[in-house]
mmCIF file of C-alpha atoms in Angstrom:
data_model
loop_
_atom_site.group_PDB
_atom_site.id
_atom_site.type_symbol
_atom_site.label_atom_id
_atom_site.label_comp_id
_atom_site.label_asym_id
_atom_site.label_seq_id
_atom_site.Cartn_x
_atom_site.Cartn_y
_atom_site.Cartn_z
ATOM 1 C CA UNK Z 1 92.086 105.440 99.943
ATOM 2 C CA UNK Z 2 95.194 105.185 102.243
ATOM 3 C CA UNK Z 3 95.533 108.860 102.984
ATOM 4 C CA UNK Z 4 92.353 110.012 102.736
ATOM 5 C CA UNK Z 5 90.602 108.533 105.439
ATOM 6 C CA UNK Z 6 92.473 109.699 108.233
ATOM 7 C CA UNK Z 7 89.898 112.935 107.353
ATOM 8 C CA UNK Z 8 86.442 111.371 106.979
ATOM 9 C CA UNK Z 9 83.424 112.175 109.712
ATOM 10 C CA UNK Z 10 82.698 109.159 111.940
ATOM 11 C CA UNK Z 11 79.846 108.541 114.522
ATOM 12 C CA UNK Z 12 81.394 107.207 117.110
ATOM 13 C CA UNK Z 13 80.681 106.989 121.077
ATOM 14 C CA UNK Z 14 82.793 108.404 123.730
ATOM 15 C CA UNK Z 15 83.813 111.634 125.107
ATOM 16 C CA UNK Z 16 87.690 112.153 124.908
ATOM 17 C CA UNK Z 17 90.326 111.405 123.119
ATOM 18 C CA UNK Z 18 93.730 111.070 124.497
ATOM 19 C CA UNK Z 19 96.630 112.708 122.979
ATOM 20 C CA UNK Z 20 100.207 111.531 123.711
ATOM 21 C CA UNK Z 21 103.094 113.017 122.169
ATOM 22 C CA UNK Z 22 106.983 112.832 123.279
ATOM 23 C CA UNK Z 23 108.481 116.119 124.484
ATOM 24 C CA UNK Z 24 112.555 116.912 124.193
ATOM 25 C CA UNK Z 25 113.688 117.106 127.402
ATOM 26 C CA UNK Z 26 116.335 119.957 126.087
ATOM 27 C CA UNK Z 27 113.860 122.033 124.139
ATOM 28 C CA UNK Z 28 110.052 120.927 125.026
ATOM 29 C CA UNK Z 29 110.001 120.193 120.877
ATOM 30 C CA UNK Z 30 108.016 117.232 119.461
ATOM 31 C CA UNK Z 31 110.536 114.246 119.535
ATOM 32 C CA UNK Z 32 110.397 111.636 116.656
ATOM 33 C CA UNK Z 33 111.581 108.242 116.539
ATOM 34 C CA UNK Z 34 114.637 107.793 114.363
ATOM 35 C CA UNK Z 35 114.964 104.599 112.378
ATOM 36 C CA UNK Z 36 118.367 104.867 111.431
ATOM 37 C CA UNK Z 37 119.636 105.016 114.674
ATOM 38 C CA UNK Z 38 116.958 103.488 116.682
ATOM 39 C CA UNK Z 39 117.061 106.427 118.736
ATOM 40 C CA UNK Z 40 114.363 109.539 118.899
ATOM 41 C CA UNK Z 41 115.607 112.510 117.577
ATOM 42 C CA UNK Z 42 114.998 116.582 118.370
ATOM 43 C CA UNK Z 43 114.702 118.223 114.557
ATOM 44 C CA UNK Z 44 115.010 121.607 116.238
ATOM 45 C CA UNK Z 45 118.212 121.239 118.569
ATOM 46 C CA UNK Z 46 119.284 118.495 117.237
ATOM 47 C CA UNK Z 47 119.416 116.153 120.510
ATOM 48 C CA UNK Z 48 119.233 112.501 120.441
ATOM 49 C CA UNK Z 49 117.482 110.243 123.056
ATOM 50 C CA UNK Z 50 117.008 106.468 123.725
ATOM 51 C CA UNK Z 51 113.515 105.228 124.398
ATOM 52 C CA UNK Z 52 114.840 104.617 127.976
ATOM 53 C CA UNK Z 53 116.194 108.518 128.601
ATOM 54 C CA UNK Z 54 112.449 109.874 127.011
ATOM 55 C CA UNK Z 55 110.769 107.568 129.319
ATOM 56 C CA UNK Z 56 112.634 108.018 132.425
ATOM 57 C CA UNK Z 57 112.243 112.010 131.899
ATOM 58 C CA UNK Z 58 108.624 111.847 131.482
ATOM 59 C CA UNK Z 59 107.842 109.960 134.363
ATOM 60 C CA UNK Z 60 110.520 112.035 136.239
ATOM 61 C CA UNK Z 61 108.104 115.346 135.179
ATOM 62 C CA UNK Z 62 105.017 113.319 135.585
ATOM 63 C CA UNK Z 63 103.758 114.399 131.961
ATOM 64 C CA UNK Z 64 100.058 114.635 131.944
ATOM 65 C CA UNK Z 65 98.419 113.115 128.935
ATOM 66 C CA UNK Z 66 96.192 115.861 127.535
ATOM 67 C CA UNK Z 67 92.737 115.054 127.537
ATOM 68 C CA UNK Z 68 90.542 116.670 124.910
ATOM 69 C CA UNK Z 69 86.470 116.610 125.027
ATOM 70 C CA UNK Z 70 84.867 115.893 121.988
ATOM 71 C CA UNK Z 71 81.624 116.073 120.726
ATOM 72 C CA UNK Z 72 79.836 112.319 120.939
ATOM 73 C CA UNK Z 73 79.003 113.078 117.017
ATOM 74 C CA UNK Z 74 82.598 112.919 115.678
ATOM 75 C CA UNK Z 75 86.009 111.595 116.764
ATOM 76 C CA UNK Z 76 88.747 114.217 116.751
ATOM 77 C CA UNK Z 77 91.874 115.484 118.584
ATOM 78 C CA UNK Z 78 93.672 118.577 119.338
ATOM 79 C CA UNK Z 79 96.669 119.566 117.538
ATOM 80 C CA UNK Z 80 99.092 120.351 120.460
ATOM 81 C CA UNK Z 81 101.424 121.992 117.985
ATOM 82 C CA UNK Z 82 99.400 124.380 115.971
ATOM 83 C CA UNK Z 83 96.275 124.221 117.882
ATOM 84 C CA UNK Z 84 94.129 122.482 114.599
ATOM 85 C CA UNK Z 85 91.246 120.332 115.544
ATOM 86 C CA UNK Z 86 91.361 117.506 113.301
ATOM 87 C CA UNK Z 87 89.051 114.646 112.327
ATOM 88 C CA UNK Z 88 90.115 110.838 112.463
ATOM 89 C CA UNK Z 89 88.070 107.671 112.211
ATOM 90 C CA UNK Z 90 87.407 104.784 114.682
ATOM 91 C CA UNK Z 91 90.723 102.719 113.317
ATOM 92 C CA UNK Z 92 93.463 105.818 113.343
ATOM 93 C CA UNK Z 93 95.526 104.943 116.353
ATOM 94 C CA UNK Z 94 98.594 107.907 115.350
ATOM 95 C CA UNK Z 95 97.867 110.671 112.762
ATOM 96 C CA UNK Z 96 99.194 113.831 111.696
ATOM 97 C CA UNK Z 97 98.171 117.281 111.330
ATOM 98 C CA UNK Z 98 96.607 118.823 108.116
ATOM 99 C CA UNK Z 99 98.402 122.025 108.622
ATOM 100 C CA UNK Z 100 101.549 121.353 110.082
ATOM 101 C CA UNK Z 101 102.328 118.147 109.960
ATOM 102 C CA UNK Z 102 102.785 117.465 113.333
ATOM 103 C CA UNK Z 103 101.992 113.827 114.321
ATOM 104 C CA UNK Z 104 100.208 112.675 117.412
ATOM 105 C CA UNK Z 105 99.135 109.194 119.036
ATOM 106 C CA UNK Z 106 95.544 108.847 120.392
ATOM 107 C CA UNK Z 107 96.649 106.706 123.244
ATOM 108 C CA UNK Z 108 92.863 105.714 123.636
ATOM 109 C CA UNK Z 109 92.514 103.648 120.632
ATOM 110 C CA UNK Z 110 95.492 101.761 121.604
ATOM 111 C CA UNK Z 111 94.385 100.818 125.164
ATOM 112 C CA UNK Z 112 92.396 97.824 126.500
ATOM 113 C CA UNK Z 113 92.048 94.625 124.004
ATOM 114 C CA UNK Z 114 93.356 97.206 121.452
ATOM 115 C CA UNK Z 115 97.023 97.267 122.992
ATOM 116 C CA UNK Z 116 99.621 95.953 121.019
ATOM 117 C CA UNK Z 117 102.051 92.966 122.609
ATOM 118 C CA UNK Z 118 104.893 93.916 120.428
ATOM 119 C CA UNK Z 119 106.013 96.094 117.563
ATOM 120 C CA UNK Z 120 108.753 95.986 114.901
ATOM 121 C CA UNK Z 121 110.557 99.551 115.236
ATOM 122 C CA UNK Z 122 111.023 101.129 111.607
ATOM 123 C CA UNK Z 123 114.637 100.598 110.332
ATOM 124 C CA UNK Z 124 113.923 102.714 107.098
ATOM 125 C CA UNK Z 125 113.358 106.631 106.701
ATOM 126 C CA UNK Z 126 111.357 108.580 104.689
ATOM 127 C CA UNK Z 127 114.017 109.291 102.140
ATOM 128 C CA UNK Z 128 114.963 105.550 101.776
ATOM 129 C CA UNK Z 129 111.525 104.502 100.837
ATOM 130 C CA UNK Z 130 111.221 107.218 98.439
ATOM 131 C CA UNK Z 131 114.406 106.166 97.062
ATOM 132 C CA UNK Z 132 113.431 102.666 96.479
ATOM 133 C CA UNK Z 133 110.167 103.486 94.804
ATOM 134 C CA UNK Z 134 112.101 105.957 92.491
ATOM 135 C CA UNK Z 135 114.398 102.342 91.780
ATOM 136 C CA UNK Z 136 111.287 100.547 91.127
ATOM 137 C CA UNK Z 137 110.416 103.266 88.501
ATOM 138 C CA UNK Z 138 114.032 103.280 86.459
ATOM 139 C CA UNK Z 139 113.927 102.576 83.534
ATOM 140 C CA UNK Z 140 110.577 102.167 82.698
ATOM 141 C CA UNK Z 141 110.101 104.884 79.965
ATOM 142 C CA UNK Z 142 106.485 104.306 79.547
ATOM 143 C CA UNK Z 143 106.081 105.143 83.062
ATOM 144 C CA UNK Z 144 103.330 107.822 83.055
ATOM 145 C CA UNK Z 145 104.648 111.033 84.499
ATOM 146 C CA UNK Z 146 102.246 111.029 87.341
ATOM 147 C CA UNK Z 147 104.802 108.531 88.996
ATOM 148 C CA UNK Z 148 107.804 110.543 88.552
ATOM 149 C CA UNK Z 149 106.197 113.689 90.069
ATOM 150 C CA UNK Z 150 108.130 115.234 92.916
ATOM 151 C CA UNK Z 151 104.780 116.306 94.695
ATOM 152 C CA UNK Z 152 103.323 112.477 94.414
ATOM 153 C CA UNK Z 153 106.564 110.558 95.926
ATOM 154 C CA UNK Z 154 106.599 113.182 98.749
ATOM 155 C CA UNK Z 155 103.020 111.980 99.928
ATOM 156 C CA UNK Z 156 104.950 108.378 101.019
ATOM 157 C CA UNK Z 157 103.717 107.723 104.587
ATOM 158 C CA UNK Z 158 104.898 105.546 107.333
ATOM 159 C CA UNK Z 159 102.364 103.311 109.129
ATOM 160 C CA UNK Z 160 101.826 100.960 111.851
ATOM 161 C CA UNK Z 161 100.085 98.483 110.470
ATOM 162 C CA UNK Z 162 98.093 95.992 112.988
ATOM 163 C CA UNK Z 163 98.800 92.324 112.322
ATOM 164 C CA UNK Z 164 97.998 88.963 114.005
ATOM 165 C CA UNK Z 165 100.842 86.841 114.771
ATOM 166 C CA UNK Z 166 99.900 82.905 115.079
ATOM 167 C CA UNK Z 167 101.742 79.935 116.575
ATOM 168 C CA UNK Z 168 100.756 76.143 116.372
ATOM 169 C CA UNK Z 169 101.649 72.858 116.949
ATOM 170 C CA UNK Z 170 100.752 70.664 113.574
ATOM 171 C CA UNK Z 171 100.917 67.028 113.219
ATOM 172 C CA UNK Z 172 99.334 65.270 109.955
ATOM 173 C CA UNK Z 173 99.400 62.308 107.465
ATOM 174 C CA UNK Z 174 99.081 63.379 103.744
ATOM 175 C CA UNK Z 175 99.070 60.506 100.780
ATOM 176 C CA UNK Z 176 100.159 61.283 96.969
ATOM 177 C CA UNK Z 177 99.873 59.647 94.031
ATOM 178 C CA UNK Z 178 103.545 59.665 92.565
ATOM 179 C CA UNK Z 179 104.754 59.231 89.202
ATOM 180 C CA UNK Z 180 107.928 58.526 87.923
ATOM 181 C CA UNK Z 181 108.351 58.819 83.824
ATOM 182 C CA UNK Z 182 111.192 57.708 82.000
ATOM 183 C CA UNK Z 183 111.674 58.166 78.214
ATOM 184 C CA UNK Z 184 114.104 56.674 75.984
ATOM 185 C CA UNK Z 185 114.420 56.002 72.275
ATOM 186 C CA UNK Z 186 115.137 52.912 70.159
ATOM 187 C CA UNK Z 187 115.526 52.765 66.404
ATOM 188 C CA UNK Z 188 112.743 55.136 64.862
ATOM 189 C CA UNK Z 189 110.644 54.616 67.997
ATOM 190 C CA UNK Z 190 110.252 56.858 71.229
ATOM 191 C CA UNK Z 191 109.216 55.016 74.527
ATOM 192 C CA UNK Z 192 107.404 56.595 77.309
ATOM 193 C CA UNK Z 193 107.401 54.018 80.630
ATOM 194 C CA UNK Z 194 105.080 55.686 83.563
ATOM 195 C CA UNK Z 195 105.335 53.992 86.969
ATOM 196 C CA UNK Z 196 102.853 55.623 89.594
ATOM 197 C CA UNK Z 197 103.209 55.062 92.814
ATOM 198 C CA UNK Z 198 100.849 55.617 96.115
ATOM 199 C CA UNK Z 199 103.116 57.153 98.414
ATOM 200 C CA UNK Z 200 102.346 58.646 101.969
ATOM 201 C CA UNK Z 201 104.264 60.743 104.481
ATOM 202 C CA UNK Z 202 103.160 61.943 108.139
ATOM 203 C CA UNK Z 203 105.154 63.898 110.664
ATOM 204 C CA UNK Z 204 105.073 67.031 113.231
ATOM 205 C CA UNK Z 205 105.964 70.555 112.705
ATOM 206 C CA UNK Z 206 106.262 73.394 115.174
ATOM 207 C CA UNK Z 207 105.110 77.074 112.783
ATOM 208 C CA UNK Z 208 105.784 80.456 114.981
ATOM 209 C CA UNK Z 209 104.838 83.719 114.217
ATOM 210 C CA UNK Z 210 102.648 83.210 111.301
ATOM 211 C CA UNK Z 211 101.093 86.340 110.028
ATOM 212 C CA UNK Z 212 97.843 87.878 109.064
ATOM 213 C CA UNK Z 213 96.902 91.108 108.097
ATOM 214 C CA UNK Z 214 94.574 92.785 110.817
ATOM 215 C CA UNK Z 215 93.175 95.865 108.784
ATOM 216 C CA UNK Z 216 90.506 95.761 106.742
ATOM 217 C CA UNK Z 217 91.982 98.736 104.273
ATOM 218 C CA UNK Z 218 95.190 97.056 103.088
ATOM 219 C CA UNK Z 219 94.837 94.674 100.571
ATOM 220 C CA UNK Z 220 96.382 91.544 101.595
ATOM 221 C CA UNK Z 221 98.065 90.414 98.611
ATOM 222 C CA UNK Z 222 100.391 93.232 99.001
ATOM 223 C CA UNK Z 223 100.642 93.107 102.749
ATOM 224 C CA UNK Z 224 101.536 89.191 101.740
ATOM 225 C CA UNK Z 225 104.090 90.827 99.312
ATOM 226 C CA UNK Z 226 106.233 92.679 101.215
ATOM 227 C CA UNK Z 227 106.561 89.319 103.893
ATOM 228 C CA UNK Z 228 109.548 88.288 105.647
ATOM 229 C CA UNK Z 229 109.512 90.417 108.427
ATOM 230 C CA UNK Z 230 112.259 89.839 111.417
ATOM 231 C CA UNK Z 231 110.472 88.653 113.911
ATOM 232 C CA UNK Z 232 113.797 88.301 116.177
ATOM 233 C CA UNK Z 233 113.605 92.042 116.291
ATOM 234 C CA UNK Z 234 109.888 92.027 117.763
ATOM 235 C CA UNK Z 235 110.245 95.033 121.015
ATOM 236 C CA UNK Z 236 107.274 95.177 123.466
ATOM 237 C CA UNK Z 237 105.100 97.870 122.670
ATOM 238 C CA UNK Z 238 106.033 101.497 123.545
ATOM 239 C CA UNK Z 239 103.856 104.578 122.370
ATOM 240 C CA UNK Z 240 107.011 105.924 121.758
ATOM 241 C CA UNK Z 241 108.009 104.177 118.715
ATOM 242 C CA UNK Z 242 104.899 105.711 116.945
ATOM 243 C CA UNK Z 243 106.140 109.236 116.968
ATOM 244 C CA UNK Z 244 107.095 110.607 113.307
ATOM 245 C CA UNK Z 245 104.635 107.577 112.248
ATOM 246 C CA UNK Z 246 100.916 107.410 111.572
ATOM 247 C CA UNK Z 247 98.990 104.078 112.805
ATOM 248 C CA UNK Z 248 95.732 101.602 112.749
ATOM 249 C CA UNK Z 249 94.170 99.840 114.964
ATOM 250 C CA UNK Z 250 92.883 96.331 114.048
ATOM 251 C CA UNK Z 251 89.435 96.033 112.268
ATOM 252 C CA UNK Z 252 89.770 92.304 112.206
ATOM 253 C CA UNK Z 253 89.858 90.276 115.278
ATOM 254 C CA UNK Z 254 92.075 86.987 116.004
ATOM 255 C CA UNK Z 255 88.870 84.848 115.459
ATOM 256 C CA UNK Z 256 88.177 86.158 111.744
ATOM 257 C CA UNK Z 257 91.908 86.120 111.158
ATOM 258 C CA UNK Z 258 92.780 82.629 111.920
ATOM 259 C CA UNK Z 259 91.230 80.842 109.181
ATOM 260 C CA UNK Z 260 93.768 82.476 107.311
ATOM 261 C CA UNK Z 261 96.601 81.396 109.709
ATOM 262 C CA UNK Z 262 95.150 78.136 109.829
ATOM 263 C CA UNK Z 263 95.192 77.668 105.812
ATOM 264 C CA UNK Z 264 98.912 78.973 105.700
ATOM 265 C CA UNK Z 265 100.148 76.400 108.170
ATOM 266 C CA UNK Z 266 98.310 73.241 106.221
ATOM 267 C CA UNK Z 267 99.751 74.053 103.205
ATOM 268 C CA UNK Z 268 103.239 74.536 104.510
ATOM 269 C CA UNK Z 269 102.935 71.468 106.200
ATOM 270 C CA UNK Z 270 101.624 69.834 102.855
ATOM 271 C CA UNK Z 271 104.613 71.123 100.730
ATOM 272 C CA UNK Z 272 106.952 70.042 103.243
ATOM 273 C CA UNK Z 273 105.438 66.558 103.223
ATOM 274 C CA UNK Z 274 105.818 66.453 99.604
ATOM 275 C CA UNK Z 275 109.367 68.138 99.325
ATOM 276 C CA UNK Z 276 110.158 64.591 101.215
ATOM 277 C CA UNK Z 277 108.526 62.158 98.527
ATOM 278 C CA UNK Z 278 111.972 62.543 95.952
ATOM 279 C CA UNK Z 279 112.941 60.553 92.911
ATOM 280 C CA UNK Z 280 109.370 61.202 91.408
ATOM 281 C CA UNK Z 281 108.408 63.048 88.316
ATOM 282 C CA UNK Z 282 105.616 64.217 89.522
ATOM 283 C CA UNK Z 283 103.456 64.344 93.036
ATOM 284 C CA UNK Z 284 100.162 65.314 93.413
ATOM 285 C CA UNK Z 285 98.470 65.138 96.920
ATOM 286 C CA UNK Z 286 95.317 63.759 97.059
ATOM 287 C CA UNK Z 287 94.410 63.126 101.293
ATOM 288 C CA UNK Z 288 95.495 65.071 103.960
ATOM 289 C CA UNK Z 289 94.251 65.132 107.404
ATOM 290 C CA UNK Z 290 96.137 67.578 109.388
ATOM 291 C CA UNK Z 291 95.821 68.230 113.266
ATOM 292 C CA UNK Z 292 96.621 72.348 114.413
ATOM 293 C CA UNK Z 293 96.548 73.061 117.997
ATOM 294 C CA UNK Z 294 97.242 76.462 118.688
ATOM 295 C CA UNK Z 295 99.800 77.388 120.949
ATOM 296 C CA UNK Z 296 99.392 81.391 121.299
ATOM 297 C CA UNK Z 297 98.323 84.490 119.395
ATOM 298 C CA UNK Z 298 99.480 88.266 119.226
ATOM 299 C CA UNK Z 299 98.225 91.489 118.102
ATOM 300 C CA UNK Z 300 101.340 93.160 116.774
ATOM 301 C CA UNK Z 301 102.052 96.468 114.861
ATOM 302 C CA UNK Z 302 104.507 96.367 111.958
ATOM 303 C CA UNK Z 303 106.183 98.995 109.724
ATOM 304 C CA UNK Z 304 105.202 99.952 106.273
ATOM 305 C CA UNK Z 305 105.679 102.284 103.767
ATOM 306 C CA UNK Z 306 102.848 103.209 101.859
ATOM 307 C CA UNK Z 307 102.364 105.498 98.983
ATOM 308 C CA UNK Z 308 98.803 105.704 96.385
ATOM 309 C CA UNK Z 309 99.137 107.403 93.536
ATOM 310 C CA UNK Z 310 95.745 108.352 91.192
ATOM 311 C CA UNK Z 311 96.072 108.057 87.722
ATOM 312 C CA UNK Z 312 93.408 108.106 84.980
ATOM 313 C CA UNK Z 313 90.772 107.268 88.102
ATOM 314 C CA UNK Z 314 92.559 104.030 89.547
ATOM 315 C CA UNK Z 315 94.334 103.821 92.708
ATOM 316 C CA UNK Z 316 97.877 102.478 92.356
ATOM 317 C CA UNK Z 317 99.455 101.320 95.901
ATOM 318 C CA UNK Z 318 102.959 100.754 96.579
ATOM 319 C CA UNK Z 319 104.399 99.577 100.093
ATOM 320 C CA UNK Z 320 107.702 98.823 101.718
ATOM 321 C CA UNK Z 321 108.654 96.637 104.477
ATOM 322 C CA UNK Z 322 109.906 99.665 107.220
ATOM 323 C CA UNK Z 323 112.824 96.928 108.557
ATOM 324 C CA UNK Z 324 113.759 94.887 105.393
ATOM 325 C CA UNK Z 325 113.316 97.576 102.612
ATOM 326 C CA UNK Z 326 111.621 95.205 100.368
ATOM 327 C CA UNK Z 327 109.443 97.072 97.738
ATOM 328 C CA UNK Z 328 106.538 96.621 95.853
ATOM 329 C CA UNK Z 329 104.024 97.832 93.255
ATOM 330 C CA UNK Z 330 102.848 98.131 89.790
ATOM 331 C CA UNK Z 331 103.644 100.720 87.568
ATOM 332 C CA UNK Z 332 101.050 101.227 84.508
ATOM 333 C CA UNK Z 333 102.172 101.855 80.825
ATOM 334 C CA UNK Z 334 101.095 105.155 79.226
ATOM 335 C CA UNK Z 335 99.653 104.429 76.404
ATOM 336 C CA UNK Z 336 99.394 107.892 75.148
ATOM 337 C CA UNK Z 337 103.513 107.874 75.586
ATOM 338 C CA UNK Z 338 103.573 104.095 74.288
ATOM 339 C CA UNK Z 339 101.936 105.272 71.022
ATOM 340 C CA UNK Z 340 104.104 108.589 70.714
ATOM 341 C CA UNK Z 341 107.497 106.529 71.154
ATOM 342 C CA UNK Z 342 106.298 103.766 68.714
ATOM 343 C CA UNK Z 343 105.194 106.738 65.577
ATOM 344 C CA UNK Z 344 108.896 108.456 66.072
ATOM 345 C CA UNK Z 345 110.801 104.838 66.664
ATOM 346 C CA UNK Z 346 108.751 103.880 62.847
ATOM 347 C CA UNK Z 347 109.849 107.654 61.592
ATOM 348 C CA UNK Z 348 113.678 107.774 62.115
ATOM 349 C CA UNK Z 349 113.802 104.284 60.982
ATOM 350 C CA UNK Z 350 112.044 105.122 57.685
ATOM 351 C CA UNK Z 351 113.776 108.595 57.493
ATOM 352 C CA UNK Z 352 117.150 106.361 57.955
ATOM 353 C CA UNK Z 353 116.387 103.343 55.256
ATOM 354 C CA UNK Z 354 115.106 106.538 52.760
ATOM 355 C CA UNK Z 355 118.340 108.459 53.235
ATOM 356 C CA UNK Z 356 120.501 104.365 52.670
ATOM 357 C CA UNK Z 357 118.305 104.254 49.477
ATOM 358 C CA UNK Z 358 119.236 107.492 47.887
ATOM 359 C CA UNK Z 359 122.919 106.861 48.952
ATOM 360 C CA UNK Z 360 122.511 103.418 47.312
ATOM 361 C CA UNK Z 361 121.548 104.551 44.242
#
């Protein structure tokens, strides 16, 4: 699924792919972008830079993007570490390399109506994600092993992932039928009085930054999950932020992803219509009619964690938000374990009410 596609064949038309990746200016080693300390970071001499000293350096040295031709058949790029020529599909905006792990950004698939606007930096490493899955897992000893394996938790990947950020302008009228219940007893009887009521409520709301999921491969019930991000911490894009990160480019446009938008910002506006009819029992809405004009959209790229782990042929995904360190997944029982645990749990208890007999007696 999530980290097996960055490998699959795709026909696909053009004839290069750009390659960008962020040189130290003390050692010519790939740079990668530090979360911690918001900073990019040389893991050979150690060196830290800002995004504004690595920029100012490469345009100082003019760096030349390297331009690789490709066959028109297949989409791939050059490893400039290692030399590899690896495969990506139409979508994989930052990769790594197979063999050495080295991670590059195709600036091509990132250019045109394909740019980002903004990007939340990632705020949380490698090691913190992996922590927080390994938190999810504790104490959950009918967790099946294939979530406790060393090997499996290593495979946790950072990635861009492309959203759609949505702004309106709502203004609406809803009406509810309210009822108000009151109860009371009297002698050996119980009364039940129901008053209902036809209540209505209209006003205006402002919603900014609403979000939908822009990729086609994430599910978006997890993607919904992991939600708040900090949107006061939005940057304008910068290639350089995707170094030490893989990334996707949007596979659904701002058209198909508004009806989404547009269904997240009624119902808001409903609940917060109804969270004003108090002093009923119950409300239940039954008209609306809700005006959205939309103020502005933008194609942003936020951080996530992902990991997928196979067991017993099903895909299990887990994700993290890569500023707030919110995590989550499902972890499956083992039944195998479940039935093992439950056979010795019924054996020391009968080995311990046998031994209270014979002491008994």
């Amino acid at each position: 699924m999530l980290l097996t596609f960055f490998y699959d064949i795709l026909i696909t038309v053009g004839d290069k792919v750009n390659v960008l990746d962020h040189k130290c200016p003390k050692c010519n080693a790939v740079l990668k972008y530090n979360p911690h300390g918001e900073n990019f970071k040389c893991e050979y001499c150690r060196s830290e830079f800002t995004i504004d000293e690595v920029t100012a350096y490469e345009e100082a040295n003019n760096k030349v993007i390297e331009e690789v031709e490709t066959p028109k058949e297949i989409d791939t790029y050059t490893c400039n570490n290692c030399g590899a020529e690896i495969i990506v599909d139409e979508n994989t905006s930052a990769t790594s390399c197979v063999y050495c792990k080295n991670t590059a950004i195709i600036k091509n698939k990132l250019q045109g109506k394909f740019n980002p606007k903004y990007l939340i930096p990632f705020k949380n490493t490698k090691e913190d994600a992996k922590e927080a899955f390994k938190k999810l897992g504790k104490g959950k000893i009918l967790m099946p092993k294939a979530f406790n394996d060393k090997k499996n938790i290593d495979e946790m990947s950072g990635i861009y992932i492309p959203f759609w950020l949505y702004d309106y302008n709502a203004e609406g009228v809803i009406e509810a039928d309210c009822k108000k219940i009151i109860s009371w007893t009297s002698g050996d009887y119980r009364y039940t009085k129901t008053d209902t009521f036809l209540s209505t409520r209209g006003g205006s709301m402002k919603f900014v930054n609403i979000p939908v999921d822009g990729s086609k491969r994430f599910e978006n019930d997890i993607m919904n999950s992991i939600e708040p991000f900090d949107y006061s911490e939005l940057k304008k894009f910068n290639y350089s932020y995707l170094s030490g990160f893989l990334s996707e480019k949007y596979d659904v446009t701002k058209e198909e992803a508004e009806s989404d938008a547009i269904n997240r910002a009624k119902n808001s506006f409903i609940e917060k219509m109804k969270d004003d009819m108090t002093g009923y029992t119950t409300v239940v809405k039954t008209k609306d009619s809700i005006n959205l004009s939309n103020i502005s959209d933008s194609y942003v790229l936020l951080p996530v964690w992902m990991l997928n782990i196979k067991y017993k042929d099903k895909i299990y995904t887990f994700a993290m938000n890569g500023q707030t360190g919110k995590m989550v997944g499902n972890i499956p029982i083992d039944k195998k374990k479940a039935i093992i645990i439950g056979i010795s749990i019924f054996v020391c208890l009968f080995l311990i009410l046998f031994l209270l007999f014979w002491v008994i007696k």
